[in-house]
Coordinates of C-alpha atoms in Angstrom, one line a residue:
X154 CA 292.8 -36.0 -49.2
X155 CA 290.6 -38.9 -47.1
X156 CA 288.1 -38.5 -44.4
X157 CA 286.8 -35.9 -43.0
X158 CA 287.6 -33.9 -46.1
X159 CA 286.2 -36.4 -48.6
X160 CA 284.8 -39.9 -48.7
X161 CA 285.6 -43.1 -50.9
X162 CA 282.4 -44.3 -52.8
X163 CA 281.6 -46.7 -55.4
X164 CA 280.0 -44.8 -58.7
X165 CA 279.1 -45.0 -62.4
X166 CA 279.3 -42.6 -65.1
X167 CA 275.4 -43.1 -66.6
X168 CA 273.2 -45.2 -67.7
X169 CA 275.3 -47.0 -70.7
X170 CA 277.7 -48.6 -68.1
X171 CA 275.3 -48.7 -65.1
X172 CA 277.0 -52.0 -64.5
X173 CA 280.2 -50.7 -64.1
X174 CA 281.3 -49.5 -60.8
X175 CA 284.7 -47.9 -59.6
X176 CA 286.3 -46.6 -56.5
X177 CA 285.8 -42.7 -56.9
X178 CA 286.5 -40.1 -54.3
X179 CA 283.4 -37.6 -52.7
X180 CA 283.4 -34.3 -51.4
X181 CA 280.4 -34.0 -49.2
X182 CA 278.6 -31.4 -47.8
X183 CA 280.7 -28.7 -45.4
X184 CA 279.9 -30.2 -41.8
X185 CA 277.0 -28.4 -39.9
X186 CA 276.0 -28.1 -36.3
X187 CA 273.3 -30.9 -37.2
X188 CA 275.1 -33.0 -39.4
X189 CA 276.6 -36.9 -38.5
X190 CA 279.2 -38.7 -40.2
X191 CA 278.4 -42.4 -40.3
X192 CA 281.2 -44.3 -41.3
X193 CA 279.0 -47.3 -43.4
X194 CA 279.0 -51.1 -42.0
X195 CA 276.0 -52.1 -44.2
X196 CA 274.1 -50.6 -47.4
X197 CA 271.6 -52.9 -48.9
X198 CA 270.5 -52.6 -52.6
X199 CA 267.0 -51.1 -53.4
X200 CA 264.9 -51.2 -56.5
X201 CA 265.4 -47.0 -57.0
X202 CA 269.5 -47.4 -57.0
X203 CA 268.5 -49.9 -60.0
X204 CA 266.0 -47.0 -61.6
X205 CA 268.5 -44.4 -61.4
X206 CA 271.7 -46.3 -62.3
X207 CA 270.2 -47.8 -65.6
X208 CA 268.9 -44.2 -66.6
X209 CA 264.7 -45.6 -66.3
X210 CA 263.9 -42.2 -64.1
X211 CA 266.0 -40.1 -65.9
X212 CA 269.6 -39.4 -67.5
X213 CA 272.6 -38.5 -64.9
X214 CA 276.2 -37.8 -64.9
X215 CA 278.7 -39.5 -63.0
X216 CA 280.1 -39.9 -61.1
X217 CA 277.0 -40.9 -59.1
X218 CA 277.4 -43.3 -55.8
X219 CA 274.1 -45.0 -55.1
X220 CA 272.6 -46.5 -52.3
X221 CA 270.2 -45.4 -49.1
X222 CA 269.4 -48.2 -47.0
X223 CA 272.8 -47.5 -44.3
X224 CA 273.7 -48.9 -41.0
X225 CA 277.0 -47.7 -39.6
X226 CA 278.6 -45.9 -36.8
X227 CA 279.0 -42.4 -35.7
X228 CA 281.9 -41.4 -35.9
X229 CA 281.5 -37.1 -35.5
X230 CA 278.4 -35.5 -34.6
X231 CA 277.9 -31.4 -34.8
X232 CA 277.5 -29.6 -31.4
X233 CA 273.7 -29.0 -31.9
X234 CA 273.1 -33.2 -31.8
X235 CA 271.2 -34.1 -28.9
X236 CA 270.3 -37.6 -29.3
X237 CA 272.9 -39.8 -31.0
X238 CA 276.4 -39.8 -30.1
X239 CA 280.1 -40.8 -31.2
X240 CA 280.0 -44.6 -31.3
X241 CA 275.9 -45.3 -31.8
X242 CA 274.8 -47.4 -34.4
X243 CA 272.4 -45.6 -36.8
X244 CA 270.5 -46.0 -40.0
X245 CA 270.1 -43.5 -42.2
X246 CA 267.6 -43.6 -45.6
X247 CA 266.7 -42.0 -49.1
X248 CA 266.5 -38.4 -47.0
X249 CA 269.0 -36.5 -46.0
X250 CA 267.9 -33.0 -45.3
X251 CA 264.6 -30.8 -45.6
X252 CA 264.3 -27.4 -44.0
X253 CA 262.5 -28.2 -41.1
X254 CA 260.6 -24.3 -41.5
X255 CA 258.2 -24.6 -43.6
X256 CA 254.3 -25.8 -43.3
X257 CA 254.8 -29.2 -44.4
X258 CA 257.7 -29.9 -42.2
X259 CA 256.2 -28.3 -38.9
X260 CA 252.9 -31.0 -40.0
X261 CA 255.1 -34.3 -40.0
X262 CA 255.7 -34.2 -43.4
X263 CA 258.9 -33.1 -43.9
X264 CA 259.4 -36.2 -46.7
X265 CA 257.3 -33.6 -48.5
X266 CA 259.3 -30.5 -48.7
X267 CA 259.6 -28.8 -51.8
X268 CA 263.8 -27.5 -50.0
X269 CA 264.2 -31.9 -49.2
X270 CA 267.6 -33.0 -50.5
X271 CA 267.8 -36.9 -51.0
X272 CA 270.2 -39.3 -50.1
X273 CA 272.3 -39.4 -53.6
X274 CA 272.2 -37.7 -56.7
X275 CA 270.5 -34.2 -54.9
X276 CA 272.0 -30.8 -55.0
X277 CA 272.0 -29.0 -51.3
X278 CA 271.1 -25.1 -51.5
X279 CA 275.3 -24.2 -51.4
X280 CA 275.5 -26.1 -54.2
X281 CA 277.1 -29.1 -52.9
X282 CA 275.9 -32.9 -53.6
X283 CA 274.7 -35.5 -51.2
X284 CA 276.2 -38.8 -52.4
X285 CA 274.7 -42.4 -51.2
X286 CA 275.7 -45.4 -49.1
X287 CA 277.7 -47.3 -51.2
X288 CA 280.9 -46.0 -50.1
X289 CA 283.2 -45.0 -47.0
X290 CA 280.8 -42.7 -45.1
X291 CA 277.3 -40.7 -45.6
X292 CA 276.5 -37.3 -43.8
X293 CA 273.1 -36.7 -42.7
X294 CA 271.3 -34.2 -40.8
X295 CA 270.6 -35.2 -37.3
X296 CA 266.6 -35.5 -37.9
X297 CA 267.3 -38.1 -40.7
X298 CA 269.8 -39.7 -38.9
X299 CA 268.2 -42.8 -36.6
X300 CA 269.6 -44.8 -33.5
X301 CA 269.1 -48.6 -34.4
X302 CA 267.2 -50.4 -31.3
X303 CA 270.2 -52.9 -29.8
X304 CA 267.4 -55.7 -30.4
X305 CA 267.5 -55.2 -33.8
X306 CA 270.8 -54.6 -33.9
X307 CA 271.2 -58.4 -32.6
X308 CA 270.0 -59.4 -35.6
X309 CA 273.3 -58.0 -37.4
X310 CA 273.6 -54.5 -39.3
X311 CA 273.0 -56.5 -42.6
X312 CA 269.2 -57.5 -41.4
X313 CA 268.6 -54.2 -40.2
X314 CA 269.4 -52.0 -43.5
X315 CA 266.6 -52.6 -45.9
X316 CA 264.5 -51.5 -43.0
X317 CA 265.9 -47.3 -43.5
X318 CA 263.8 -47.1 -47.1
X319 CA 262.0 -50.1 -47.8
X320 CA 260.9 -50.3 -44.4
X321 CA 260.1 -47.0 -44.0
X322 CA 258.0 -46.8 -47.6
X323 CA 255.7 -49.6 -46.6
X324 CA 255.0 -49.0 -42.4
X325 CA 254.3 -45.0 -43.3
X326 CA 251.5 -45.8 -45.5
X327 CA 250.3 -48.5 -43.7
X328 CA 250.0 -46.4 -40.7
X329 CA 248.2 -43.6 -42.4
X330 CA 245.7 -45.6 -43.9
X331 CA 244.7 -46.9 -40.7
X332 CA 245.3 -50.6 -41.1
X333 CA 244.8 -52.3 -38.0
X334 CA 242.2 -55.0 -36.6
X335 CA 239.3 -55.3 -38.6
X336 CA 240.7 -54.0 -41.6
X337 CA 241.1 -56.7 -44.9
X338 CA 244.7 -55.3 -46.7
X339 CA 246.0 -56.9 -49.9
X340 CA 250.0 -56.6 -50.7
X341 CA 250.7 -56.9 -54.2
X342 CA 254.5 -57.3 -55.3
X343 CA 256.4 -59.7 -52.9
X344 CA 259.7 -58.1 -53.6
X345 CA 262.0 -56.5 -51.2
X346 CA 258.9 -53.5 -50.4
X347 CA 256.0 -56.5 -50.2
X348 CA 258.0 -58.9 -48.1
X349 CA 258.1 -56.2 -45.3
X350 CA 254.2 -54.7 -46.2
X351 CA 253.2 -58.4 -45.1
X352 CA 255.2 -58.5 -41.9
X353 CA 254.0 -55.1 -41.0
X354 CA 250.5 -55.5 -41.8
X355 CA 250.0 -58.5 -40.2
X356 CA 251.7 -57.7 -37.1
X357 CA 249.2 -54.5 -37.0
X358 CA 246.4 -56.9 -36.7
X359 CA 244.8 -56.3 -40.0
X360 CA 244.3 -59.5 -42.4
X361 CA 246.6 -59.4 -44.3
X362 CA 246.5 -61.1 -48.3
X363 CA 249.2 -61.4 -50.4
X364 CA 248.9 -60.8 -54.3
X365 CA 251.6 -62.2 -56.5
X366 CA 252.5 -63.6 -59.9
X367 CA 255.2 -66.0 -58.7
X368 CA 253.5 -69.5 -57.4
X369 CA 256.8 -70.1 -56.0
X370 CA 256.4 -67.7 -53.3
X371 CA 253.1 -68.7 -52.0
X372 CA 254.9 -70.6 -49.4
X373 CA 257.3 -67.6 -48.2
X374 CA 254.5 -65.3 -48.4
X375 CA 252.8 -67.5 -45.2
X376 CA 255.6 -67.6 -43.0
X377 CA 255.7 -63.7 -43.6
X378 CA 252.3 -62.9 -42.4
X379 CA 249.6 -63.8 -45.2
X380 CA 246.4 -65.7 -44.6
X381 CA 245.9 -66.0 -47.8
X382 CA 247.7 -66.0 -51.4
X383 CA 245.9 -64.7 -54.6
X384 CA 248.2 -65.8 -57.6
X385 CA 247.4 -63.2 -60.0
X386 CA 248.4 -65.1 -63.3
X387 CA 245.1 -66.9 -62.8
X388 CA 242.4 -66.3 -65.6
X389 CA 239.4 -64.0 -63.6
X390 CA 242.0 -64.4 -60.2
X391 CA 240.0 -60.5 -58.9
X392 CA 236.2 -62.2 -59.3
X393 CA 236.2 -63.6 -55.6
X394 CA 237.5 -60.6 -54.4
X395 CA 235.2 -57.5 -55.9
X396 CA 235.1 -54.8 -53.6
X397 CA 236.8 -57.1 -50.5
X398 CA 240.0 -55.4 -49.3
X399 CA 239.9 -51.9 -47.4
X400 CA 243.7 -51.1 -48.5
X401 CA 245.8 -52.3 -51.2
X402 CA 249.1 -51.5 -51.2
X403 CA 250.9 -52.1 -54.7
X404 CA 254.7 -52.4 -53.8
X405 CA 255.2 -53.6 -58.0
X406 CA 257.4 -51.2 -60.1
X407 CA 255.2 -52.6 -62.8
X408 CA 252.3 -51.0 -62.4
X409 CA 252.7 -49.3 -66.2
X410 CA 251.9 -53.0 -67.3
X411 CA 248.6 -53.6 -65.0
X412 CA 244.9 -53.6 -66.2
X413 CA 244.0 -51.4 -63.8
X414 CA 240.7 -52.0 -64.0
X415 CA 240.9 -55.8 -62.9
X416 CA 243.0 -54.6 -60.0
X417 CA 241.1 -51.5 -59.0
X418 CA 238.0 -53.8 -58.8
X419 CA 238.8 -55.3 -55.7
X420 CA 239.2 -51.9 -53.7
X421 CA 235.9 -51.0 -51.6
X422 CA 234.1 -47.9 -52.3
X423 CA 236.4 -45.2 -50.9
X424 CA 239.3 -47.9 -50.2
X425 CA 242.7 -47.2 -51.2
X426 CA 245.1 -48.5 -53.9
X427 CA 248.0 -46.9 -52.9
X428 CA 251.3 -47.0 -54.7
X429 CA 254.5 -47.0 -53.5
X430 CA 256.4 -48.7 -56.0
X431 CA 257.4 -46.4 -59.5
X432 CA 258.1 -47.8 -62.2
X433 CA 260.1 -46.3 -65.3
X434 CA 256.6 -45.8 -67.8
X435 CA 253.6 -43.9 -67.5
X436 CA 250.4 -45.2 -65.7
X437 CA 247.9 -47.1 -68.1
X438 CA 245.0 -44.9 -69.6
X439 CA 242.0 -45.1 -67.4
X440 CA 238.3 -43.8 -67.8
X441 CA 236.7 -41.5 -65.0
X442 CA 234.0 -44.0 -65.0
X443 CA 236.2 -46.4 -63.3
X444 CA 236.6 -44.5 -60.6
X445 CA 232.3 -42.7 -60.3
X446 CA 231.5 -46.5 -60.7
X447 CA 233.4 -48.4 -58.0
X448 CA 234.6 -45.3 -55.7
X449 CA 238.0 -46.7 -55.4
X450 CA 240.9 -43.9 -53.9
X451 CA 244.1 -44.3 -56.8
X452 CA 246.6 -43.0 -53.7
X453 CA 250.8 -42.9 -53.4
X454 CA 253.5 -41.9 -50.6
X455 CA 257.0 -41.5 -50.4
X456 CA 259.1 -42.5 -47.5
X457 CA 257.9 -41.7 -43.9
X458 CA 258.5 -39.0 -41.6
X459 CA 260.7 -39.0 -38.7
X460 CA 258.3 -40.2 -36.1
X461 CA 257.2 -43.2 -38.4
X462 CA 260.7 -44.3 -38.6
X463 CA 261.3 -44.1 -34.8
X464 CA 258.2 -45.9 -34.4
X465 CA 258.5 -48.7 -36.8
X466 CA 262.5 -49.9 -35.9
X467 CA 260.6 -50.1 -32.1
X468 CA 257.8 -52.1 -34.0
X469 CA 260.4 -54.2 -35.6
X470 CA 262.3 -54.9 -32.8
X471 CA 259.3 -55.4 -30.5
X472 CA 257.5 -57.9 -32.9
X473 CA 260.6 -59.5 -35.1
X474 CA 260.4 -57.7 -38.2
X475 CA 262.8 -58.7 -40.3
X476 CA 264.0 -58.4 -43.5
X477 CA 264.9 -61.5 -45.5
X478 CA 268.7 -60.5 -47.2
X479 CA 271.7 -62.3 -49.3
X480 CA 274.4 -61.1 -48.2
X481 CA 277.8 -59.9 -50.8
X482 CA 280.7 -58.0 -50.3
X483 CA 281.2 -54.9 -51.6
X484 CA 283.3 -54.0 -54.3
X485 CA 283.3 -53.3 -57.9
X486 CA 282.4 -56.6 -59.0
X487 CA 280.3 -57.4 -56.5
X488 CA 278.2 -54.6 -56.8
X489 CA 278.0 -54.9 -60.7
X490 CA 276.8 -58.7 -60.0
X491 CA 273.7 -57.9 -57.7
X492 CA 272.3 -54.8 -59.6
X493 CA 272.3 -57.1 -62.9
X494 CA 270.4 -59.8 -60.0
X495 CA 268.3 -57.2 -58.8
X496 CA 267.2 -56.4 -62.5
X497 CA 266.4 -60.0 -62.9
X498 CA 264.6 -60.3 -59.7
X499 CA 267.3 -62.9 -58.1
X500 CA 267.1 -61.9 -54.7
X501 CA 264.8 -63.2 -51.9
X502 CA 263.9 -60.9 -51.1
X503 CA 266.7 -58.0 -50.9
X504 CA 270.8 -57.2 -51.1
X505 CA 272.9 -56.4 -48.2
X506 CA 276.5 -55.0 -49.4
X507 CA 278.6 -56.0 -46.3
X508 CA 282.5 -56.0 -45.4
X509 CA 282.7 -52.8 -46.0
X510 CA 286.2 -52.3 -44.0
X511 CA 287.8 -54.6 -46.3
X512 CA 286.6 -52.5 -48.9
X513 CA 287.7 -48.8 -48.1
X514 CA 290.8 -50.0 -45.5
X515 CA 292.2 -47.1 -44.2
X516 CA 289.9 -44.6 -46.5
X517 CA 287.1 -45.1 -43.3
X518 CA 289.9 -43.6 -40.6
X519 CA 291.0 -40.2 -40.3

């Protein structure tokens, strides 16, 4: 049929061939008074597409189209849109939808809602499935649907992507926990989330630490904000810092393998280690005297709400906040080759799938 009546998306059929991509058609969502078709310039690669592809956060049926960091154009907007119109460049994340009634939502936290639909592999209330950005076009509600600041977009749509979910999942939490001037904040997981924590930590005015395994980031993790490097493969590497940082934000999706008492040590009474990164396994066992003994919060977030977004792209363009992206084109090989990278933690520090006109051709037009 093509667009408007479907879209053109790259998928996978589960978790035993979560390599192996193919050109698939989509029926989204019937087409609201808030809704916005983007037709998709950029989609960069995130560590959840790799969770849910390989089956680590649960089994799935195909076919399922990943992918929720989008940049792309407008190209129809329902008559109730007030703010972005046919042409504007806009990001859209891992949220799609959320009632926009209830408590939570009226509060700012509409990334709460128990009615919120994510980007891919959700069920809306007709029935109906949200599918993600690897493909021809994404529609999103108006509210989850964000104008990209033309300094960022300067930069190119391919900088600006990872900024719609891994931007997002490291500024909210940031925010809320009040890091600013004053404050001592360690990062702990330099990956596509912990490259951005530093630059937005930093550029907050808090000192900012980074924590990682990898001595061959020390270097990269200055030039993104860091005063100082802790490489935690060191033998007693927490001693120094006992009770020392006012925030840690864990951005690892290993955090099933920590000793969670060596990194829980270094959290002040009533500081937070706050978790945004999940990974696939359980949380270690840990005693209640832990926690009576050093007072340390054991916090987590997901995503941001809408005012958080607005305000960190206007942070990022303001202070050049960047992300730090390879670039491939999509297509079914391409895409098999970077999620097998991403599982083998290639990239420095995260994916951009560009060219995505030469991919869908015709399948982007009406």
């Amino acid at each position: 049929m093509g667009y408007p009546q479907t879209f053109s998306g790259f998928c996978v059929d589960g978790p035993k061939s979560w390599n192996k991509f193919y050109k698939s058609e989509l029926k989204p969502k019937p087409f609201g008074d808030h809704d916005i078709d983007v037709q998709i310039e950029a989609c960069s690669l995130c560590s959840s597409d790799l969770h849910t592809v390989t089956g680590g956060w649960g089994d799935y049926e195909g076919p399922l189209c990943v992918g929720h960091e989008v940049v792309g154009k407008a190209v129809s907007v329902g008559k109730h849109v007030k703010k972005i119109k046919v042409g504007d460049r806009v990001g859209v994340g891992a949220q799609v939808w959320s009632c926009l009634e209830c408590d939570l939502c009226k509060e700012g936290n509409e990334n709460y809602c128990p009615r919120m639909v994510d980007t891919y592999n959700a069920q809306y209330e007709d029935g109906s499935w949200a599918h993600g950005g690897f493909s021809s076009h994404i529609r999103a509600h108006d509210y989850f649907t964000f104008k990209i600041p033309d300094q960022l977009l300067a930069s190119g749509v391919n900088q600006v992507a990872p900024l719609l979910c891994a931007g997002i999942t490291t500024y909210s939490p940031l925010v809320r926990g009040g890091v600013g001037p004053g404050k001592t904040v360690g990062v702990i997981g330099i990956g596509g989330l912990g490259h951005l924590a530093l630059q937005f930590s930093s550029k907050l005015g808090a000192r900012t630490i980074a924590l990682t395994h990898s001595p061959s980031k020390v270097e990269d993790c200055k030039k993104l904000g860091a005063t100082e490097v802790i490489l935690t493969t060191e033998k007693g590497w927490n001693k120094p810092w006992k009770a020392k940082f006012d925030f840690v934000l864990n951005c690892a999706d290993v955090t099933d393998q920590f000793d969670m008492t060596t990194y829980l040590s270094i959290v002040k009474p009533t500081g937070d280690f706050h978790m945004v990164g999940i990974p696939n396994g359980a949380l270690p066992q840990m005693s209640v005297g832990l926690f009576v003994g050093g007072a340390p919060k054991l916090t987590g977030s997901h995503l941001g709400n809408h005012q958080e977004m607005e305000d960190l792209l206007n942070l990022a363009a303001e202070k050049n906040i960047r992300p730090w992206v390879e670039v491939m084109p999509i297509s079914e090989k391409s895409l098999g080759e970077a999620f097998e990278l991403q599982k083998a933690n290639k990239f420095r520090y995260r994916c951009t799938l560009a060219q995505f006109d030469k991919a869908f051709g015709n399948e982007q037009t009406q």
